Amino acid sequence: MFAQGPILSATAGTWRTVPFILGASAALVAAPALAAEVSSGNNEVSLTLSGQVNRALLWADDGTNSRMFHVDNANSSTRMNLLGTGRLNQDISVGAQIEVEIQSESSSAIDIEGNGGTAGFFTERKLELYFDHNRYGKLWLGQGDTASNGVSEVDLSGTTVVAYSSIADMAGGIEFGGIGGAAIGGVYSNMDGLGRDDRIRYDTPSFSGFTVSASNSDSAKYDVAARYSGSLDGGMKIAAAAGYAVDKNDIGIDSQISGSVSVLFNAGISVTGALGIQDLEGGGRDPAFLYFKLGYVRGANAFSVDAGQAEEIAAAGQDFTTVGVAYVRDFANAGTEIYIGARVHSLDTPGNPDDIYAVLAGARVKF
Amino acid sequence: MTNTGKPMCRAAMRLLAVAVLSAGLAACSGMQPYNFVAVDEIPPGPGLISGEAGEFVLYRR
């Protein structure tokens, strides 16, 4: 990778043109110093690179087989992000973003025989641009978060790197009753809106912490969402989101309502809840899920216990439950977290398969 | 097996209504907006190599 054209000098507030080619390593090493000397608000354009690596050991037991795997933690996958920003004028900023994930053996997809975890080298997450007006809001175009993506995943516990409402990220490919059975990821869903997709999206400006969003992926796939985040004197925090989505393309969702709320109190205790329901084309099932989490943050340490239930996600009468615990140690100055989480998954369905146990332990390093 | 989906749906709707009302009350009680970062984003804060900025500035003018 090469940096081209003008680049900020080591002297704050002055500019100079460096020779055309600058080696990537030199640019990366110099970047923190340059960033530290840049005064925000005076820059017209910038291109930044960020990313993280999140690797873990996953142990899973489906009642018949027990194995350990080396995985990429799908709770927050290994990825890179390139973000270019600039201004059209005083009121409108513009940005372009490319974010890809690179997962070798995803914890959410690998099965008990160690297959299925690697989808490809680069997987698209965001390939989008936006126009952000000071007074009229933000317009997005391209592959990225639909308006409702994330509405089920509001969580202030500090343990989301290993446990949050998307519980299938830990061991979603492990199947009840062994290979050929129902996978955890198939019988549980947190109904997190419409995920990421090629779409057009609009966000209102924030009104006292509230924003409303809408997006359209095509004539049969669209959604709206509302979000709130607020803090009391920099102490207690509240975040909440709710969304309504229609997706008649893939699995025939006539409507989906989902949301979540999380409160972090001054004492470090947090309470988080999420829920969702779907109305399917043709009926026959009433998919729904509930999730609850109790957390405690003390300094750099975060603990949580959580429980979830999902009904009729894959078949009528099916009932899935899960209970988990998690611990995260945050080395904030080094951009590093180490974590461990454990979870038991149960499925009430004909045949009464054994419970699935899983433990995920690893580290996320933001570079 | 008894279909328990519909009772759960009703409970979910009630909880959602409570959550929305709670957020509305919170907004009217002196809360200040802050920038919540979604759980599936690269977390804010310093990076191991990038330092306090948490990102590398490849180009800026």
Short mmCIF file of C-alpha atoms in Angstrom, two decimals:
data_model
loop_
_atom_site.label_atom_id
_atom_site.label_comp_id
_atom_site.label_asym_id
_atom_site.label_seq_id
_atom_site.Cartn_x
_atom_site.Cartn_y
_atom_site.Cartn_z
CA MET A 1 0.00 0.00 0.00
CA PHE A 2 1.31 3.44 -0.84
CA ALA A 3 0.38 6.88 0.34
CA GLN A 4 0.26 9.43 -2.42
CA GLY A 5 0.14 13.18 -2.68
CA PRO A 6 0.24 15.66 0.13
CA ILE A 7 0.56 14.34 3.64
CA LEU A 8 0.64 16.22 6.90
CA SER A 9 4.06 17.18 8.12
CA ALA A 10 5.31 16.54 11.61
CA THR A 11 4.68 20.18 12.44
CA ALA A 12 1.10 20.75 13.44
CA GLY A 13 -0.84 23.12 11.25
CA THR A 14 1.58 23.15 8.34
CA TRP A 15 1.59 21.15 5.15
CA ARG A 16 4.21 19.93 2.78
CA THR A 17 4.30 17.62 -0.17
CA VAL A 18 6.34 14.49 0.29
CA PRO A 19 7.76 12.44 -2.55
CA PHE A 20 5.20 10.51 -4.50
CA ILE A 21 5.68 7.14 -2.93
CA LEU A 22 5.81 6.43 0.77
CA GLY A 23 6.20 2.84 1.94
CA ALA A 24 3.27 1.40 3.81
CA SER A 25 5.28 0.52 6.83
CA ALA A 26 6.55 4.05 7.20
CA ALA A 27 3.04 5.39 6.88
CA LEU A 28 1.68 3.03 9.48
CA VAL A 29 4.43 3.72 11.95
CA ALA A 30 4.08 7.46 11.48
CA ALA A 31 0.31 7.45 11.64
CA PRO A 32 -0.21 7.63 15.40
CA ALA A 33 2.11 10.61 15.70
CA LEU A 34 0.43 12.34 12.79
CA ALA A 35 -3.02 11.65 14.14
CA ALA A 36 -2.04 13.06 17.50
CA GLU A 37 -1.00 16.35 15.93
CA VAL A 38 -4.01 16.82 13.70
CA SER A 39 -6.51 19.31 15.03
CA SER A 40 -10.04 18.23 14.20
CA GLY A 41 -12.34 20.58 12.37
CA ASN A 42 -9.70 22.00 10.07
CA ASN A 43 -9.26 19.04 7.77
CA GLU A 44 -10.93 18.75 4.41
CA VAL A 45 -10.32 15.10 3.61
CA SER A 46 -8.85 12.06 5.32
CA LEU A 47 -8.36 8.35 4.80
CA THR A 48 -8.05 6.14 7.85
CA LEU A 49 -7.40 2.45 8.39
CA SER A 50 -8.57 0.52 11.44
CA GLY A 51 -9.14 -3.10 12.28
CA GLN A 52 -9.01 -5.92 14.74
CA VAL A 53 -8.09 -9.58 15.10
CA ASN A 54 -10.28 -11.76 17.29
CA ARG A 55 -9.17 -15.35 17.74
CA ALA A 56 -10.34 -17.93 20.25
CA LEU A 57 -10.46 -21.53 21.32
CA LEU A 58 -13.92 -23.08 21.15
CA TRP A 59 -14.79 -26.24 23.03
CA ALA A 60 -18.12 -27.85 22.28
CA ASP A 61 -19.91 -30.99 23.47
CA ASP A 62 -23.10 -32.13 21.72
CA GLY A 63 -23.72 -35.05 24.10
CA THR A 64 -22.05 -37.56 21.80
CA ASN A 65 -18.91 -35.85 20.61
CA SER A 66 -16.67 -33.36 22.33
CA ARG A 67 -14.09 -31.31 20.45
CA MET A 68 -11.94 -28.21 20.60
CA PHE A 69 -11.48 -25.85 17.66
CA HIS A 70 -9.39 -22.81 16.79
CA VAL A 71 -11.88 -20.22 15.57
CA ASP A 72 -12.47 -16.63 14.63
CA ASN A 73 -14.88 -15.22 17.19
CA ALA A 74 -18.03 -14.30 15.25
CA ASN A 75 -19.26 -12.12 18.11
CA SER A 76 -16.86 -9.54 16.69
CA SER A 77 -15.03 -10.98 13.70
CA THR A 78 -11.53 -10.24 12.45
CA ARG A 79 -11.83 -7.31 10.04
CA MET A 80 -10.35 -4.22 8.44
CA ASN A 81 -11.95 -0.88 7.74
CA LEU A 82 -10.99 1.89 5.33
CA LEU A 83 -12.86 5.16 5.80
CA GLY A 84 -12.51 8.20 3.61
CA THR A 85 -14.18 11.42 4.69
CA GLY A 86 -14.40 14.94 3.37
CA ARG A 87 -16.71 17.93 3.09
CA LEU A 88 -18.75 19.21 0.19
CA ASN A 89 -19.36 22.48 2.02
CA GLN A 90 -19.90 23.77 5.54
CA ASP A 91 -23.12 21.82 5.97
CA ILE A 92 -22.51 18.55 4.15
CA SER A 93 -19.83 15.98 4.79
CA VAL A 94 -19.33 12.98 2.56
CA GLY A 95 -17.76 9.62 3.29
CA ALA A 96 -16.90 6.32 1.68
CA GLN A 97 -16.27 3.14 3.60
CA ILE A 98 -14.94 -0.32 2.81
CA GLU A 99 -15.05 -2.89 5.58
CA VAL A 100 -14.30 -6.57 5.08
CA GLU A 101 -14.04 -9.46 7.49
CA ILE A 102 -11.55 -12.26 7.23
CA GLN A 103 -12.70 -15.30 9.12
CA SER A 104 -10.81 -18.55 9.22
CA GLU A 105 -13.13 -21.03 10.95
CA SER A 106 -15.97 -18.83 12.16
CA SER A 107 -17.21 -19.78 15.62
CA SER A 108 -20.79 -19.32 14.43
CA ALA A 109 -20.53 -21.78 11.54
CA ILE A 110 -18.12 -24.57 12.40
CA ASP A 111 -19.77 -27.95 13.07
CA ILE A 112 -18.78 -30.65 15.52
CA GLU A 113 -16.55 -32.28 12.88
CA GLY A 114 -14.71 -29.01 12.27
CA ASN A 115 -16.28 -28.28 8.87
CA GLY A 116 -18.11 -25.29 7.48
CA GLY A 117 -16.36 -22.53 9.35
CA THR A 118 -14.50 -20.80 6.53
CA ALA A 119 -16.62 -18.97 3.97
CA GLY A 120 -13.87 -17.21 2.02
CA PHE A 121 -10.90 -14.94 2.44
CA PHE A 122 -12.66 -11.59 2.31
CA THR A 123 -16.34 -11.27 3.12
CA GLU A 124 -18.07 -7.96 2.53
CA ARG A 125 -19.45 -6.09 5.49
CA LYS A 126 -19.67 -2.50 4.28
CA LEU A 127 -19.14 -1.03 0.83
CA GLU A 128 -20.95 2.24 1.10
CA LEU A 129 -20.93 6.01 0.83
CA TYR A 130 -22.87 8.65 2.70
CA PHE A 131 -23.85 12.31 2.70
CA ASP A 132 -24.33 13.82 6.14
CA HIS A 133 -26.11 17.17 6.43
CA ASN A 134 -25.83 19.13 9.68
CA ARG A 135 -29.57 19.80 9.84
CA TYR A 136 -31.27 17.29 7.56
CA GLY A 137 -29.63 14.01 8.48
CA LYS A 138 -27.60 11.30 6.82
CA LEU A 139 -28.18 9.45 3.55
CA TRP A 140 -26.41 6.16 2.92
CA LEU A 141 -26.02 4.24 -0.33
CA GLY A 142 -24.47 0.83 -0.84
CA GLN A 143 -23.83 -2.35 1.14
CA GLY A 144 -24.09 -1.64 4.84
CA ASP A 145 -26.34 -1.64 7.88
CA THR A 146 -30.02 -1.58 7.09
CA ALA A 147 -32.01 0.81 9.28
CA SER A 148 -32.99 -2.00 11.65
CA ASN A 149 -29.63 -3.75 11.89
CA GLY A 150 -28.51 -3.71 15.52
CA VAL A 151 -31.91 -2.98 17.07
CA SER A 152 -31.82 -6.30 18.95
CA GLU A 153 -28.23 -5.89 20.07
CA VAL A 154 -28.10 -2.85 22.31
CA ASP A 155 -25.90 -3.92 25.21
CA LEU A 156 -23.89 -1.89 27.75
CA SER A 157 -22.58 -4.83 29.80
CA GLY A 158 -18.99 -4.72 28.56
CA THR A 159 -19.01 -8.43 27.70
CA THR A 160 -20.36 -8.28 24.16
CA VAL A 161 -17.11 -9.57 22.68
CA VAL A 162 -18.12 -13.00 23.96
CA ALA A 163 -21.83 -12.79 24.89
CA TYR A 164 -24.78 -10.75 23.68
CA SER A 165 -28.21 -11.44 22.24
CA SER A 166 -26.78 -13.06 19.11
CA ILE A 167 -25.91 -16.14 21.13
CA ALA A 168 -25.39 -18.31 18.04
CA ASP A 169 -22.16 -16.42 17.38
CA MET A 170 -20.45 -18.59 19.98
CA ALA A 171 -21.17 -22.05 18.56
CA GLY A 172 -23.99 -21.61 16.06
CA GLY A 173 -22.89 -24.42 13.75
CA ILE A 174 -22.98 -27.14 16.38
CA GLU A 175 -25.98 -29.40 15.83
CA PHE A 176 -28.32 -31.03 18.34
CA GLY A 177 -28.00 -34.78 18.14
CA GLY A 178 -24.86 -34.65 16.00
CA ILE A 179 -24.25 -34.04 12.29
CA GLY A 180 -27.54 -33.69 10.43
CA GLY A 181 -29.44 -32.34 13.41
CA ALA A 182 -30.74 -28.84 13.97
CA ALA A 183 -27.90 -26.36 14.39
CA ILE A 184 -28.00 -23.78 17.20
CA GLY A 185 -27.92 -21.05 14.58
CA GLY A 186 -30.95 -22.59 12.90
CA VAL A 187 -33.19 -22.73 15.94
CA TYR A 188 -32.26 -19.40 17.51
CA SER A 189 -32.46 -15.94 16.04
CA ASN A 190 -32.26 -12.53 17.71
CA MET A 191 -34.27 -11.10 14.79
CA ASP A 192 -31.79 -8.30 14.44
CA GLY A 193 -33.60 -6.34 11.79
CA LEU A 194 -32.56 -6.96 8.22
CA GLY A 195 -28.83 -7.17 8.86
CA ARG A 196 -26.48 -5.70 6.28
CA ASP A 197 -27.56 -5.43 2.67
CA ASP A 198 -27.34 -3.36 -0.49
CA ARG A 199 -29.70 -0.55 0.35
CA ILE A 200 -30.49 3.12 0.52
CA ARG A 201 -30.88 4.41 4.07
CA TYR A 202 -31.81 7.66 5.74
CA ASP A 203 -31.13 8.69 9.37
CA THR A 204 -32.68 11.76 10.93
CA PRO A 205 -30.44 14.05 12.95
CA SER A 206 -30.42 13.32 16.68
CA PHE A 207 -33.23 14.95 18.66
CA SER A 208 -32.34 14.78 22.37
CA GLY A 209 -30.70 11.43 21.73
CA PHE A 210 -33.44 10.05 19.48
CA THR A 211 -32.90 9.13 15.86
CA VAL A 212 -35.24 7.52 13.36
CA SER A 213 -34.02 5.58 10.33
CA ALA A 214 -35.53 3.96 7.27
CA SER A 215 -34.01 1.85 4.53
CA ASN A 216 -35.00 0.01 1.41
CA SER A 217 -33.17 -2.95 -0.08
CA ASP A 218 -35.75 -3.62 -2.76
CA SER A 219 -39.52 -3.50 -3.19
CA ALA A 220 -39.99 -6.52 -0.93
CA LYS A 221 -37.43 -5.70 1.74
CA TYR A 222 -37.59 -2.53 3.82
CA ASP A 223 -37.55 -1.36 7.40
CA VAL A 224 -37.78 1.50 9.88
CA ALA A 225 -36.10 1.87 13.27
CA ALA A 226 -35.83 4.23 16.20
CA ARG A 227 -32.89 4.58 18.55
CA TYR A 228 -32.17 6.39 21.77
CA SER A 229 -29.02 6.83 23.80
CA GLY A 230 -28.63 9.07 26.82
CA SER A 231 -26.34 9.59 29.78
CA LEU A 232 -27.08 11.20 33.13
CA ASP A 233 -24.24 13.57 34.03
CA GLY A 234 -21.79 11.23 32.37
CA GLY A 235 -22.76 8.45 34.75
CA MET A 236 -25.77 6.21 34.24
CA LYS A 237 -26.31 5.34 30.60
CA ILE A 238 -29.36 4.14 28.72
CA ALA A 239 -29.50 2.88 25.16
CA ALA A 240 -32.51 1.47 23.36
CA ALA A 241 -33.60 0.59 19.86
CA ALA A 242 -36.65 -0.86 18.13
CA GLY A 243 -37.35 -1.73 14.55
CA TYR A 244 -40.04 -2.89 12.15
CA ALA A 245 -38.97 -4.86 9.10
CA VAL A 246 -40.48 -6.60 6.10
CA ASP A 247 -38.59 -9.20 4.07
CA LYS A 248 -40.68 -11.18 1.61
CA ASN A 249 -37.67 -12.32 -0.41
CA ASP A 250 -35.84 -14.90 1.61
CA ILE A 251 -37.95 -16.45 4.32
CA GLY A 252 -41.22 -14.62 3.74
CA ILE A 253 -41.41 -12.29 6.71
CA ASP A 254 -44.64 -10.33 6.50
CA SER A 255 -43.48 -8.30 9.46
CA GLN A 256 -40.87 -8.39 12.18
CA ILE A 257 -40.80 -6.28 15.31
CA SER A 258 -37.72 -6.40 17.48
CA GLY A 259 -35.85 -4.26 19.91
CA SER A 260 -33.57 -4.08 22.90
CA VAL A 261 -32.78 -1.82 25.83
CA SER A 262 -29.77 -1.65 28.12
CA VAL A 263 -29.14 0.38 31.26
CA LEU A 264 -25.75 0.80 32.91
CA PHE A 265 -25.98 2.18 36.43
CA ASN A 266 -23.28 4.18 38.22
CA ALA A 267 -22.48 1.21 40.45
CA GLY A 268 -21.42 -0.78 37.40
CA ILE A 269 -24.48 -3.00 37.27
CA SER A 270 -26.15 -3.30 33.91
CA VAL A 271 -29.48 -4.76 32.85
CA THR A 272 -30.15 -5.65 29.23
CA GLY A 273 -33.18 -7.09 27.49
CA ALA A 274 -34.02 -7.90 23.89
CA LEU A 275 -37.03 -9.40 22.17
CA GLY A 276 -38.59 -9.95 18.81
CA ILE A 277 -41.55 -11.47 17.01
CA GLN A 278 -42.19 -12.38 13.41
CA ASP A 279 -45.34 -12.75 11.36
CA LEU A 280 -44.60 -15.13 8.50
CA GLU A 281 -46.24 -15.40 5.12
CA GLY A 282 -48.52 -18.41 5.20
CA GLY A 283 -48.50 -18.61 8.99
CA GLY A 284 -47.96 -22.02 10.57
CA ARG A 285 -45.38 -20.73 13.02
CA ASP A 286 -45.11 -17.80 15.42
CA PRO A 287 -41.36 -17.21 15.77
CA ALA A 288 -40.33 -15.17 18.79
CA PHE A 289 -37.33 -14.68 21.01
CA LEU A 290 -36.50 -13.16 24.38
CA TYR A 291 -33.11 -12.39 25.87
CA PHE A 292 -32.08 -11.08 29.28
CA LYS A 293 -28.66 -10.19 30.68
CA LEU A 294 -27.37 -9.01 34.03
CA GLY A 295 -23.88 -7.50 34.01
CA TYR A 296 -21.37 -5.96 36.36
CA VAL A 297 -18.39 -3.82 35.44
CA ARG A 298 -15.67 -3.09 37.97
CA GLY A 299 -12.67 -1.24 36.60
CA ALA A 300 -11.34 -3.14 33.64
CA ASN A 301 -13.27 -6.30 34.50
CA ALA A 302 -16.75 -7.11 33.22
CA PHE A 303 -18.93 -10.06 34.18
CA SER A 304 -22.35 -11.13 32.96
CA VAL A 305 -24.93 -13.87 33.15
CA ASP A 306 -27.58 -14.15 30.47
CA ALA A 307 -30.46 -16.28 29.32
CA GLY A 308 -32.35 -16.54 26.07
CA GLN A 309 -35.36 -18.32 24.66
CA ALA A 310 -36.51 -18.73 21.09
CA GLU A 311 -39.70 -20.37 19.90
CA GLU A 312 -40.66 -21.79 16.53
CA ILE A 313 -37.71 -20.31 14.68
CA ALA A 314 -37.33 -23.40 12.49
CA ALA A 315 -40.39 -25.53 13.20
CA ALA A 316 -43.74 -25.28 14.91
CA GLY A 317 -43.64 -26.32 18.56
CA GLN A 318 -39.87 -26.07 18.82
CA ASP A 319 -38.53 -24.35 21.94
CA PHE A 320 -34.88 -23.37 22.39
CA THR A 321 -33.33 -22.09 25.62
CA THR A 322 -29.82 -21.03 26.59
CA VAL A 323 -28.00 -19.84 29.68
CA GLY A 324 -24.50 -18.39 29.72
CA VAL A 325 -21.81 -16.65 31.75
CA ALA A 326 -19.04 -14.36 30.51
CA TYR A 327 -15.96 -12.54 31.74
CA VAL A 328 -13.92 -9.89 29.90
CA ARG A 329 -10.69 -8.19 30.98
CA ASP A 330 -10.07 -4.97 29.08
CA PHE A 331 -6.53 -3.69 28.57
CA ALA A 332 -7.81 -0.47 27.09
CA ASN A 333 -4.51 1.30 26.54
CA ALA A 334 -3.28 -1.63 24.49
CA GLY A 335 -6.50 -2.07 22.53
CA THR A 336 -6.74 -5.61 23.86
CA GLU A 337 -9.42 -7.65 25.59
CA ILE A 338 -9.18 -11.20 26.84
CA TYR A 339 -12.36 -13.10 27.49
CA ILE A 340 -14.03 -16.38 28.35
CA GLY A 341 -17.67 -17.38 28.03
CA ALA A 342 -19.59 -20.57 28.63
CA ARG A 343 -23.06 -21.52 27.51
CA VAL A 344 -25.49 -24.43 27.66
CA HIS A 345 -28.07 -24.78 24.89
CA SER A 346 -31.24 -26.87 25.09
CA LEU A 347 -33.79 -27.74 22.41
CA ASP A 348 -37.26 -29.00 23.18
CA THR A 349 -38.27 -30.89 20.06
CA PRO A 350 -39.27 -34.43 19.10
CA GLY A 351 -36.40 -36.79 19.86
CA ASN A 352 -35.26 -34.66 22.82
CA PRO A 353 -31.63 -34.25 21.77
CA ASP A 354 -28.90 -33.79 24.37
CA ASP A 355 -27.95 -30.31 25.47
CA ILE A 356 -24.98 -28.65 23.81
CA TYR A 357 -22.25 -27.17 25.99
CA ALA A 358 -19.77 -24.63 24.65
CA VAL A 359 -16.87 -22.61 26.03
CA LEU A 360 -15.20 -19.82 24.08
CA ALA A 361 -11.95 -18.24 25.29
CA GLY A 362 -9.67 -15.87 23.42
CA ALA A 363 -8.58 -12.33 22.77
CA ARG A 364 -9.52 -9.36 20.60
CA VAL A 365 -6.72 -7.05 19.61
CA LYS A 366 -7.58 -3.79 17.92
CA PHE A 367 -4.61 -2.66 15.93
CA MET B 1 -46.24 -29.91 22.20
CA THR B 2 -48.28 -26.90 23.14
CA ASN B 3 -47.77 -23.92 20.90
CA THR B 4 -46.38 -21.29 23.26
CA GLY B 5 -45.47 -18.81 20.56
CA LYS B 6 -48.53 -16.58 20.81
CA PRO B 7 -48.34 -15.96 24.58
CA MET B 8 -44.66 -15.20 24.16
CA CYS B 9 -45.47 -12.77 21.36
CA ARG B 10 -47.88 -10.91 23.60
CA ALA B 11 -45.31 -10.76 26.36
CA ALA B 12 -42.76 -9.50 23.88
CA MET B 13 -45.08 -6.74 22.71
CA ARG B 14 -45.71 -5.60 26.26
CA LEU B 15 -42.00 -5.55 27.03
CA LEU B 16 -41.32 -3.59 23.87
CA ALA B 17 -43.94 -1.03 24.82
CA VAL B 18 -42.40 -0.70 28.29
CA ALA B 19 -38.95 -0.23 26.77
CA VAL B 20 -40.15 2.47 24.40
CA LEU B 21 -41.96 4.30 27.19
CA SER B 22 -38.91 4.02 29.44
CA ALA B 23 -36.68 5.51 26.78
CA GLY B 24 -39.18 8.33 26.28
CA LEU B 25 -39.23 9.09 29.99
CA ALA B 26 -35.45 8.96 30.14
CA ALA B 27 -35.23 11.51 27.35
CA CYS B 28 -37.43 13.88 29.34
CA SER B 29 -35.52 13.57 32.59
CA GLY B 30 -32.30 15.44 32.03
CA MET B 31 -30.42 12.78 30.11
CA GLN B 32 -27.75 13.99 27.73
CA PRO B 33 -27.27 12.30 24.35
CA TYR B 34 -24.12 10.26 23.86
CA ASN B 35 -22.75 8.29 20.96
CA PHE B 36 -23.66 4.64 21.44
CA VAL B 37 -21.46 2.32 19.38
CA ALA B 38 -23.15 -0.82 18.09
CA VAL B 39 -21.75 -4.11 19.35
CA ASP B 40 -20.79 -5.29 15.87
CA GLU B 41 -18.57 -2.26 15.20
CA ILE B 42 -14.85 -2.04 15.82
CA PRO B 43 -14.82 -0.74 19.40
CA PRO B 44 -13.83 2.88 20.03
CA GLY B 45 -10.66 3.68 21.95
CA PRO B 46 -6.95 3.15 21.51
CA GLY B 47 -5.39 0.52 19.33
CA LEU B 48 -2.36 -1.60 20.09
CA ILE B 49 -0.27 0.04 17.35
CA SER B 50 -2.33 3.06 16.36
CA GLY B 51 -2.31 4.36 19.93
CA GLU B 52 -4.82 6.88 21.25
CA ALA B 53 -6.25 7.60 17.82
CA GLY B 54 -7.37 3.99 17.38
CA GLU B 55 -6.82 4.27 13.65
CA PHE B 56 -4.05 4.95 11.18
CA VAL B 57 -4.29 8.16 9.23
CA LEU B 58 -3.10 7.12 5.78
CA TYR B 59 -3.85 10.43 4.12
CA ARG B 60 -5.02 13.82 5.26
CA ARG B 61 -4.98 17.30 3.79
#
